[in-house]
Tab-separated table of C-alpha atoms and ligand atoms in Angstrom:
chain	number	residue	atom	x	y	z
A	11	UNK	CA	-10.018	-13.437	-28.511
A	12	UNK	CA	-10.711	-9.792	-29.376
A	13	UNK	CA	-7.722	-7.692	-30.437
A	14	UNK	CA	-6.325	-5.572	-27.652
A	15	UNK	CA	-7.304	-1.902	-27.842
A	16	UNK	CA	-4.633	0.683	-28.499
A	17	UNK	CA	-4.536	4.422	-27.807
A	18	UNK	CA	-5.558	6.220	-24.625
A	19	UNK	CA	-7.605	4.232	-22.121
A	20	UNK	CA	-11.096	5.677	-21.648
A	21	UNK	CA	-11.535	6.103	-17.892
A	22	UNK	CA	-14.114	7.208	-15.314
A	23	UNK	CA	-13.397	8.281	-11.727
A	24	UNK	CA	-15.916	7.502	-8.976
A	25	UNK	CA	-15.687	9.588	-5.790
A	26	UNK	CA	-15.029	13.342	-5.808
A	27	UNK	CA	-14.075	13.735	-2.150
A	28	UNK	CA	-10.563	14.337	-0.855
A	29	UNK	CA	-8.655	11.845	-3.021
A	30	UNK	CA	-10.695	11.504	-6.246
A	31	UNK	CA	-9.619	14.928	-7.619
A	32	UNK	CA	-5.966	13.802	-7.403
A	33	UNK	CA	-6.795	10.874	-9.692
A	34	UNK	CA	-8.652	13.238	-12.049
A	35	UNK	CA	-5.611	15.524	-12.248
A	36	UNK	CA	-3.261	12.629	-13.025
A	37	UNK	CA	-5.538	10.983	-15.603
A	38	UNK	CA	-5.971	14.339	-17.321
A	39	UNK	CA	-2.223	14.941	-17.262
A	40	UNK	CA	-1.468	11.571	-18.869
A	41	UNK	CA	-1.409	10.856	-22.610
A	42	UNK	CA	-2.267	7.235	-21.748
A	43	UNK	CA	-5.807	8.118	-20.590
A	44	UNK	CA	-8.879	9.977	-21.701
A	45	UNK	CA	-11.127	10.912	-18.779
A	46	UNK	CA	-14.807	10.711	-19.757
A	47	UNK	CA	-16.706	10.823	-16.448
A	48	UNK	CA	-16.477	11.963	-12.850
A	49	UNK	CA	-19.173	10.256	-10.785
A	50	UNK	CA	-20.259	11.034	-7.219
A	51	UNK	CA	-23.494	10.604	-5.269
A	52	UNK	CA	-23.230	14.386	-4.962
A	53	UNK	CA	-23.127	15.513	-8.603
A	54	UNK	CA	-22.291	19.104	-7.647
A	55	UNK	CA	-19.177	17.863	-5.883
A	56	UNK	CA	-18.259	15.950	-9.055
A	57	UNK	CA	-18.738	19.159	-11.097
A	58	UNK	CA	-16.643	21.187	-8.687
A	59	UNK	CA	-13.839	18.611	-8.880
A	60	UNK	CA	-13.782	18.960	-12.675
A	61	UNK	CA	-13.856	22.742	-12.738
A	62	UNK	CA	-16.151	25.079	-14.636
A	63	UNK	CA	-14.641	24.692	-18.112
A	64	UNK	CA	-14.150	20.934	-18.185
A	65	UNK	CA	-15.696	18.946	-21.011
A	66	UNK	CA	-15.625	15.797	-18.867
A	67	UNK	CA	-19.151	14.722	-17.878
A	68	UNK	CA	-20.295	14.710	-14.255
A	69	UNK	CA	-22.831	12.145	-13.033
A	70	UNK	CA	-24.492	10.731	-9.964
A	71	UNK	CA	-25.756	7.697	-11.898
A	72	UNK	CA	-23.038	5.024	-11.843
A	73	UNK	CA	-25.036	2.697	-14.143
A	74	UNK	CA	-24.967	5.384	-16.844
A	75	UNK	CA	-21.193	5.652	-16.557
A	76	UNK	CA	-20.774	1.879	-16.804
A	77	UNK	CA	-23.072	1.751	-19.856
A	78	UNK	CA	-20.762	4.101	-21.789
A	79	UNK	CA	-18.717	1.956	-24.244
A	80	UNK	CA	-15.936	4.580	-24.282
A	81	UNK	CA	-15.228	3.736	-20.638
A	82	UNK	CA	-12.702	0.866	-20.531
A	83	UNK	CA	-11.608	1.424	-16.943
A	84	UNK	CA	-13.035	2.737	-13.675
A	85	UNK	CA	-11.062	4.250	-10.788
A	86	UNK	CA	-12.811	4.000	-7.420
A	87	UNK	CA	-12.024	6.651	-4.771
A	88	UNK	CA	-14.958	6.224	-2.395
A	89	UNK	CA	-14.990	4.980	1.235
A	90	UNK	CA	-13.720	1.421	1.707
A	91	UNK	CA	-17.149	0.013	2.610
A	92	UNK	CA	-18.375	0.817	-0.933
A	93	UNK	CA	-15.379	-0.626	-2.818
A	94	UNK	CA	-16.709	-4.168	-3.195
A	95	UNK	CA	-20.059	-3.236	-4.759
A	96	UNK	CA	-18.646	-0.542	-7.047
A	97	UNK	CA	-15.768	-2.775	-8.199
A	98	UNK	CA	-18.013	-5.798	-8.788
A	99	UNK	CA	-20.433	-3.711	-10.875
A	100	UNK	CA	-17.560	-2.355	-12.983
A	101	UNK	CA	-16.072	-5.833	-13.538
A	102	UNK	CA	-19.489	-7.230	-14.448
A	103	UNK	CA	-19.743	-4.432	-17.031
A	104	UNK	CA	-16.386	-5.604	-18.470
A	105	UNK	CA	-14.301	-2.668	-17.185
A	106	UNK	CA	-10.762	-2.771	-15.785
A	107	UNK	CA	-10.691	-1.464	-12.214
A	108	UNK	CA	-8.381	0.634	-10.077
A	109	UNK	CA	-9.420	0.668	-6.408
A	110	UNK	CA	-8.102	3.037	-3.776
A	111	UNK	CA	-6.490	1.512	-0.704
A	112	UNK	CA	-7.703	-0.481	1.150
A	113	UNK	CA	-8.958	-2.846	-1.573
A	114	UNK	CA	-12.072	-3.708	0.448
A	115	UNK	CA	-13.553	-3.413	3.922
A	116	UNK	CA	-12.863	-7.091	4.687
A	117	UNK	CA	-10.999	-10.099	3.303
A	118	UNK	CA	-14.070	-11.937	1.966
A	119	UNK	CA	-15.171	-8.890	-0.070
A	120	UNK	CA	-11.627	-8.363	-1.374
A	121	UNK	CA	-11.301	-12.022	-2.391
A	122	UNK	CA	-14.616	-11.843	-4.263
A	123	UNK	CA	-13.398	-8.856	-6.307
A	124	UNK	CA	-9.990	-10.439	-7.001
A	125	UNK	CA	-11.562	-13.707	-8.173
A	126	UNK	CA	-14.119	-11.909	-10.349
A	127	UNK	CA	-11.343	-9.941	-12.107
A	128	UNK	CA	-9.307	-13.118	-12.630
A	129	UNK	CA	-12.325	-15.006	-13.970
A	130	UNK	CA	-13.029	-12.237	-16.471
A	131	UNK	CA	-9.387	-11.626	-17.434
A	132	UNK	CA	-9.677	-7.960	-16.405
A	133	UNK	CA	-7.013	-5.848	-14.711
A	134	UNK	CA	-7.605	-5.173	-11.022
A	135	UNK	CA	-5.159	-2.753	-9.445
A	136	UNK	CA	-5.005	-1.323	-5.945
A	137	UNK	CA	-3.644	2.204	-5.540
A	138	UNK	CA	-0.785	1.530	-3.138
A	139	UNK	CA	0.578	4.976	-3.959
A	140	UNK	CA	3.822	4.803	-1.970
A	141	UNK	CA	5.007	1.807	-4.008
A	142	UNK	CA	5.391	4.200	-6.948
A	143	UNK	CA	7.689	6.672	-5.163
A	144	UNK	CA	11.385	6.795	-6.117
A	145	UNK	CA	12.253	6.053	-2.455
A	146	UNK	CA	10.287	2.797	-2.298
A	147	UNK	CA	11.558	1.716	-5.749
A	148	UNK	CA	15.091	2.247	-4.456
A	149	UNK	CA	14.432	0.277	-1.249
A	150	UNK	CA	12.916	-2.590	-3.214
A	151	UNK	CA	15.897	-2.861	-5.561
A	152	UNK	CA	18.405	-2.544	-2.703
A	153	UNK	CA	16.777	-5.492	-0.936
A	154	UNK	CA	16.372	-7.517	-4.153
A	155	UNK	CA	20.050	-6.988	-5.078
A	156	UNK	CA	21.121	-8.444	-1.716
A	157	UNK	CA	23.025	-5.273	-0.768
A	158	UNK	CA	21.106	-4.942	2.508
A	159	UNK	CA	21.570	-8.644	3.242
A	160	UNK	CA	18.795	-10.592	4.962
A	161	UNK	CA	16.101	-8.300	6.384
A	162	UNK	CA	16.263	-8.658	10.179
A	163	UNK	CA	13.719	-6.032	11.192
A	164	UNK	CA	11.586	-3.192	9.907
A	165	UNK	CA	10.429	-0.336	12.110
A	166	UNK	CA	8.097	2.366	10.882
A	167	UNK	CA	6.480	5.471	12.387
A	168	UNK	CA	3.647	7.321	10.611
A	169	UNK	CA	2.203	9.864	13.020
A	170	UNK	CA	0.695	13.346	12.831
A	171	UNK	CA	-2.416	15.287	13.829
A	172	UNK	CA	-4.706	13.379	11.467
A	173	UNK	CA	-8.363	13.571	10.557
A	174	UNK	CA	-10.241	11.205	12.861
A	175	UNK	CA	-12.117	9.179	10.224
A	176	UNK	CA	-15.830	8.509	10.735
A	177	UNK	CA	-15.784	4.947	9.383
A	178	UNK	CA	-12.382	3.372	10.131
A	179	UNK	CA	-9.796	3.316	12.918
A	180	UNK	CA	-6.241	4.589	12.557
A	181	UNK	CA	-4.954	1.128	11.584
A	182	UNK	CA	-7.297	0.877	8.578
A	183	UNK	CA	-6.647	4.522	7.644
A	184	UNK	CA	-2.857	4.803	7.855
A	185	UNK	CA	-1.356	1.307	8.099
A	186	UNK	CA	-2.338	0.308	4.509
A	187	UNK	CA	0.486	2.587	3.356
A	188	UNK	CA	3.117	0.813	5.464
A	189	UNK	CA	1.730	-2.677	4.896
A	190	UNK	CA	1.649	-2.157	1.128
A	191	UNK	CA	5.262	-0.933	1.230
A	192	UNK	CA	6.252	-4.004	3.266
A	193	UNK	CA	4.464	-6.266	0.777
A	194	UNK	CA	6.245	-4.529	-2.106
A	195	UNK	CA	9.819	-4.545	-0.770
A	196	UNK	CA	10.082	-7.919	0.960
A	197	UNK	CA	12.146	-10.410	-1.016
A	198	UNK	CA	10.356	-13.290	-2.733
A	199	UNK	CA	9.598	-16.039	-0.304
A	200	UNK	CA	9.415	-13.857	2.811
A	201	UNK	CA	5.848	-13.086	3.917
A	202	UNK	CA	4.113	-11.912	7.095
A	203	UNK	CA	2.612	-14.895	8.940
A	204	UNK	CA	0.900	-13.270	11.933
A	205	UNK	CA	0.049	-9.911	13.428
A	206	UNK	CA	-0.441	-8.600	16.949
A	207	UNK	CA	-2.170	-5.235	17.321
A	208	UNK	CA	-2.570	-2.815	20.181
A	209	UNK	CA	-4.620	0.357	20.044
A	210	UNK	CA	-5.912	3.177	22.191
A	211	UNK	CA	-8.749	5.682	21.985
A	212	UNK	CA	-7.777	8.258	24.606
A	213	UNK	CA	-10.184	10.935	23.278
A	214	UNK	CA	-13.271	8.696	23.206
A	215	UNK	CA	-13.671	8.817	19.405
A	216	UNK	CA	-15.163	5.325	19.382
A	217	UNK	CA	-12.238	3.807	17.509
A	218	UNK	CA	-8.482	3.444	17.968
A	219	UNK	CA	-6.657	6.713	17.250
A	220	UNK	CA	-3.238	5.330	18.225
A	221	UNK	CA	-2.142	1.929	16.960
A	222	UNK	CA	0.806	-0.443	17.048
A	223	UNK	CA	1.224	-3.471	14.812
A	224	UNK	CA	3.820	-6.191	15.247
A	225	UNK	CA	4.196	-8.659	12.397
A	226	UNK	CA	6.159	-11.882	12.450
A	227	UNK	CA	7.632	-12.766	9.062
A	228	UNK	CA	8.025	-16.251	7.613
A	229	UNK	CA	11.825	-16.203	8.101
A	230	UNK	CA	11.536	-15.111	11.755
A	231	UNK	CA	12.184	-11.397	11.101
A	232	UNK	CA	9.984	-8.790	12.786
A	233	UNK	CA	8.179	-5.687	11.481
A	234	UNK	CA	6.671	-3.002	13.693
A	235	UNK	CA	4.395	-0.106	12.729
A	236	UNK	CA	3.254	2.852	14.801
A	237	UNK	CA	0.355	4.901	13.421
A	238	UNK	CA	-1.228	7.801	15.285
A	239	UNK	CA	-3.764	10.558	14.544
A	240	UNK	CA	-3.056	12.443	17.784
A	241	UNK	CA	0.606	13.339	17.441
A	242	UNK	CA	1.407	17.075	17.432
A	243	UNK	CA	4.484	16.405	15.329
A	244	UNK	CA	4.559	14.728	11.947
A	245	UNK	CA	6.958	11.802	11.593
A	246	UNK	CA	7.391	9.513	8.589
A	247	UNK	CA	10.389	7.300	9.153
A	248	UNK	CA	11.122	3.699	8.351
A	249	UNK	CA	14.209	1.764	9.341
A	250	UNK	CA	15.087	-1.526	7.703
A	251	UNK	CA	17.874	-3.440	9.381
A	252	UNK	CA	19.677	-5.980	7.217
A	253	UNK	CA	22.469	-8.439	7.898
A	254	UNK	CA	24.849	-6.295	5.789
A	255	UNK	CA	23.506	-2.732	5.996
A	256	UNK	CA	20.738	-0.693	7.587
A	257	UNK	CA	18.540	1.727	5.714
A	258	UNK	CA	16.766	4.750	7.179
A	259	UNK	CA	14.033	6.437	5.145
A	260	UNK	CA	12.857	9.839	6.344
A	261	UNK	CA	10.132	10.866	3.939
A	262	UNK	CA	9.992	14.392	5.371
A	263	UNK	CA	13.600	15.127	4.452
A	264	UNK	CA	13.581	15.741	0.686
A	265	UNK	CA	17.315	16.551	0.622
A	266	UNK	CA	18.189	13.152	2.084
A	267	UNK	CA	15.219	10.852	2.152
A	268	UNK	CA	17.267	7.665	2.301
A	269	UNK	CA	20.477	6.935	4.146
A	270	UNK	CA	22.183	3.560	3.974
A	271	UNK	CA	24.488	2.795	6.872
A	272	UNK	CA	27.290	0.301	6.743
A	273	UNK	CA	27.107	0.328	10.512
A	274	UNK	CA	25.774	-2.438	12.625
A	275	UNK	CA	26.422	-5.195	15.052
A	276	UNK	CA	27.798	-8.587	14.038
A	277	UNK	CA	27.948	-11.644	16.210
A	278	UNK	CA	31.474	-13.065	16.305
A	279	UNK	CA	31.418	-16.815	15.676
A	280	UNK	CA	32.238	-18.315	19.073
A	281	UNK	CA	34.870	-20.673	17.645
A	282	UNK	CA	36.977	-17.563	16.892
A	283	UNK	CA	37.020	-16.493	20.541
A	284	UNK	CA	39.105	-17.798	23.394
A	285	UNK	CA	37.343	-18.872	26.587
A	286	UNK	CA	37.958	-15.603	28.449
A	287	UNK	CA	36.668	-13.331	25.634
A	288	UNK	CA	33.730	-15.611	24.896
A	289	UNK	CA	32.354	-14.841	28.326
A	290	UNK	CA	32.683	-11.058	27.859
A	291	UNK	CA	32.013	-10.003	24.284
A	292	UNK	CA	30.561	-11.844	21.403
A	293	UNK	CA	29.616	-8.909	19.237
A	294	UNK	CA	31.583	-6.708	16.923
A	295	UNK	CA	30.468	-3.138	16.155
A	296	UNK	CA	30.880	-2.175	12.503
A	297	UNK	CA	31.360	1.508	11.782
A	298	UNK	CA	31.558	1.954	8.029
A	299	UNK	CA	30.312	4.439	5.450
A	300	UNK	CA	26.995	6.170	5.218
A	301	UNK	CA	25.527	6.737	1.759
A	302	UNK	CA	22.647	9.015	0.731
A	303	UNK	CA	21.590	7.964	-2.788
A	304	UNK	CA	20.244	10.480	-5.308
A	305	UNK	CA	16.575	9.746	-5.932
A	306	UNK	CA	14.543	10.882	-8.921
A	307	UNK	CA	11.717	13.368	-8.535
A	308	UNK	CA	8.352	12.179	-9.760
A	309	UNK	CA	4.794	12.274	-8.518
A	310	UNK	CA	3.951	8.792	-7.310
A	311	UNK	CA	0.350	9.055	-8.470
A	312	UNK	CA	1.531	9.860	-12.011
A	313	UNK	CA	3.674	6.718	-12.066
A	314	UNK	CA	0.792	4.721	-10.572
A	315	UNK	CA	-1.683	5.700	-13.316
A	316	UNK	CA	0.932	4.901	-15.998
A	317	UNK	CA	1.364	1.441	-14.444
A	318	UNK	CA	-2.436	1.007	-14.662
A	319	UNK	CA	-2.415	1.936	-18.370
A	320	UNK	CA	0.533	-0.377	-19.088
A	321	UNK	CA	-1.223	-3.268	-17.341
A	322	UNK	CA	-4.394	-2.708	-19.385
A	323	UNK	CA	-2.605	-2.381	-22.708
A	324	UNK	CA	-0.235	-5.332	-22.182
A	325	UNK	CA	-2.640	-7.560	-20.245
A	326	UNK	CA	-0.063	-8.144	-17.490
A	327	UNK	CA	-0.743	-7.618	-13.776
A	328	UNK	CA	0.396	-4.248	-12.416
A	329	UNK	CA	3.006	-4.126	-9.612
A	330	UNK	CA	0.278	-3.577	-6.999
A	331	UNK	CA	-2.444	-5.877	-8.276
A	332	UNK	CA	-5.619	-7.044	-6.564
A	333	UNK	CA	-3.722	-9.867	-4.825
A	334	UNK	CA	-1.353	-7.315	-3.252
A	335	UNK	CA	-4.418	-5.352	-2.101
A	336	UNK	CA	-5.878	-8.554	-0.650
A	337	UNK	CA	-2.704	-9.372	1.306
A	338	UNK	CA	-2.886	-5.926	2.929
A	339	UNK	CA	-6.582	-6.372	3.805
A	340	UNK	CA	-5.744	-9.794	5.262
A	341	UNK	CA	-3.307	-8.142	7.702
A	342	UNK	CA	-5.746	-5.328	8.575
A	343	UNK	CA	-8.568	-7.775	9.269
A	344	UNK	CA	-6.286	-9.936	11.434
A	345	UNK	CA	-5.145	-6.759	13.236
A	346	UNK	CA	-8.784	-5.900	14.049
A	347	UNK	CA	-9.247	-9.399	15.494
A	348	UNK	CA	-6.057	-9.033	17.493
A	349	UNK	CA	-7.301	-5.699	18.910
A	350	UNK	CA	-10.494	-7.439	20.052
A	351	UNK	CA	-8.391	-10.171	21.660
A	352	UNK	CA	-6.210	-7.742	23.604
A	353	UNK	CA	-3.193	-7.975	21.324
A	354	UNK	CA	-2.982	-11.739	20.750
A	355	UNK	CA	-1.026	-12.812	17.650
A	356	UNK	CA	-3.481	-13.712	14.860
A	357	UNK	CA	-2.419	-15.880	11.906
A	358	UNK	CA	-2.970	-14.520	8.410
A	359	UNK	CA	-5.415	-16.198	6.030
A	360	UNK	CA	-3.074	-16.040	3.031
A	361	UNK	CA	-0.440	-17.988	4.951
A	362	UNK	CA	-2.973	-20.479	6.346
A	363	UNK	CA	-4.255	-21.119	2.822
A	364	UNK	CA	-0.716	-21.477	1.562
A	365	UNK	CA	0.202	-23.964	4.295
A	366	UNK	CA	-2.945	-25.949	3.585
A	367	UNK	CA	-1.679	-26.340	0.027
A	368	UNK	CA	-4.384	-24.180	-1.523
A	369	UNK	CA	-3.038	-22.305	-4.550
A	370	UNK	CA	-2.891	-18.651	-3.586
A	371	UNK	CA	-1.918	-16.962	-6.813
A	372	UNK	CA	0.458	-14.036	-6.441
A	373	UNK	CA	1.616	-15.094	-2.980
A	374	UNK	CA	5.309	-15.840	-3.139
A	375	UNK	CA	6.258	-19.280	-1.865
B	16	NAD	N1	-3.736	6.553	-1.963
B	16	NAD	C1	-3.745	7.465	-0.994
B	16	NAD	O1	-2.702	7.976	-0.567
B	16	NAD	C2	-5.061	7.871	-0.418
B	16	NAD	C3	-5.175	9.074	0.319
B	16	NAD	C4	-6.430	9.427	0.838
B	16	NAD	C5	-7.517	8.582	0.638
B	16	NAD	N2	-7.359	7.415	-0.048
B	16	NAD	C6	-8.490	6.488	-0.232
B	16	NAD	O2	-9.405	7.062	-1.149
B	16	NAD	C7	-10.739	6.616	-0.819
B	16	NAD	C8	-11.628	7.854	-0.639
B	16	NAD	O3	-11.139	8.609	0.441
B	16	NAD	P1	-11.510	10.165	0.595
B	16	NAD	O4	-10.721	10.644	1.741
B	16	NAD	O5	-11.411	10.836	-0.729
B	16	NAD	O6	-13.064	10.067	1.010
B	16	NAD	P2	-14.142	11.248	1.034
B	16	NAD	O7	-15.120	10.857	2.065
B	16	NAD	O8	-13.448	12.580	1.095
B	16	NAD	O9	-14.819	11.170	-0.403
B	16	NAD	C9	-15.566	10.060	-0.815
B	16	NAD	C10	-16.517	10.511	-1.928
B	16	NAD	O10	-17.152	9.344	-2.441
B	16	NAD	C11	-18.513	9.650	-2.683
B	16	NAD	N3	-19.283	8.393	-2.667
B	16	NAD	C12	-19.530	7.590	-1.600
B	16	NAD	N4	-20.203	6.495	-1.992
B	16	NAD	C13	-20.386	6.608	-3.329
B	16	NAD	C14	-21.011	5.808	-4.296
B	16	NAD	N5	-21.599	4.647	-3.975
B	16	NAD	N6	-21.014	6.217	-5.591
B	16	NAD	C15	-20.432	7.395	-5.930
B	16	NAD	N7	-19.823	8.209	-5.046
B	16	NAD	C16	-19.798	7.825	-3.761
B	16	NAD	C17	-18.906	10.620	-1.562
B	16	NAD	O11	-20.049	11.368	-1.928
B	16	NAD	C18	-17.626	11.460	-1.450
B	16	NAD	O12	-17.670	12.598	-2.283
B	16	NAD	C19	-10.595	5.758	0.455
B	16	NAD	O13	-10.529	4.416	0.075
B	16	NAD	C20	-9.269	6.222	1.038
B	16	NAD	O14	-8.649	5.242	1.827
B	16	NAD	C21	-6.173	7.073	-0.585
């Protein structure tokens, strides 16, 4: 086996639209990378994204970028429908790949890319940006440490006046953020098993602009997501209710993004109640402390690109690998089917495969 490379990872970014320039800025700001190319079908847009004095090369010819031996890794920030072909070409050229969310436009395409990367021993990462925020890191460790107790429910609202996308509905545009966070923070062994989706297109855009997802988890817990492009106010809140504590994350409140409440409702074991009381009350309201933890300040995208470099240099899967991207696409695809079926609960492929005894690597059992 060839010795692992050391030093900065040579990288190319594909897609100079809204998001690609953010990747460019973070690769250029990192000592772990050397950016060699910015590629876009519109080469002038690629040049503009680099700026007038950049020495990074701009191209509209992807094959030329892939033929450059300095390029070890490719970051793909193009529309979802193009992710499969661009990622497969990069993997076939022996490059590590970072793909923007969602990993692919459907489950079959995502699975193909994941399996190709695994076959070739290359790193495949999905940019689930929120997983690299201090808030989500904190939530994940709070759940893993058991301090929240068993997760009973998760309720999330992500609404604002958003750009009505030409190619995807609001579920595919906004819900990947929440679904990737759910995937990242759930304890090992707890997985979504089915999804029911409802949507509305009140402005006649041709696709759902308001969407609601309800997921059933493998331990019986419930997760609900509201995403909306038509809301005049911006809301980004998530509540996670546990058997011991409840956490509220308000991402628009930088002074107090997370609050952990030792308040809740406990069921009193009925053997502790006399007959009279048993008929009247069986719950006990807890009213304890409220804690707002100090969270670090860091740009999530900066942490994400460092995780990509670490995965490449150590040969270990990044925290949000291709399998994590695939689990999110699985839920989105099932949600689209549920929308077509008027909100019926649709089982997830990853869980079906797991139940059938098929090895689904990366899916916690
Ligand atoms: N992680 C995040 O928070 C985040 C935020 C916004 C967008 N995104 C994701 O980033 C991706 C791009 O979104 P966007 O809003 O920047 O899109 P965009 O439409 O603004 O830009 C896409 C760019 O890709 C180029 N392009 C399309 N096909 C190409 C091809 N085959 N080869 C080379 N260039 C090609 C287009 O010319 C365009 O410049 C999407 O997957 C989106 O979901 C992620």
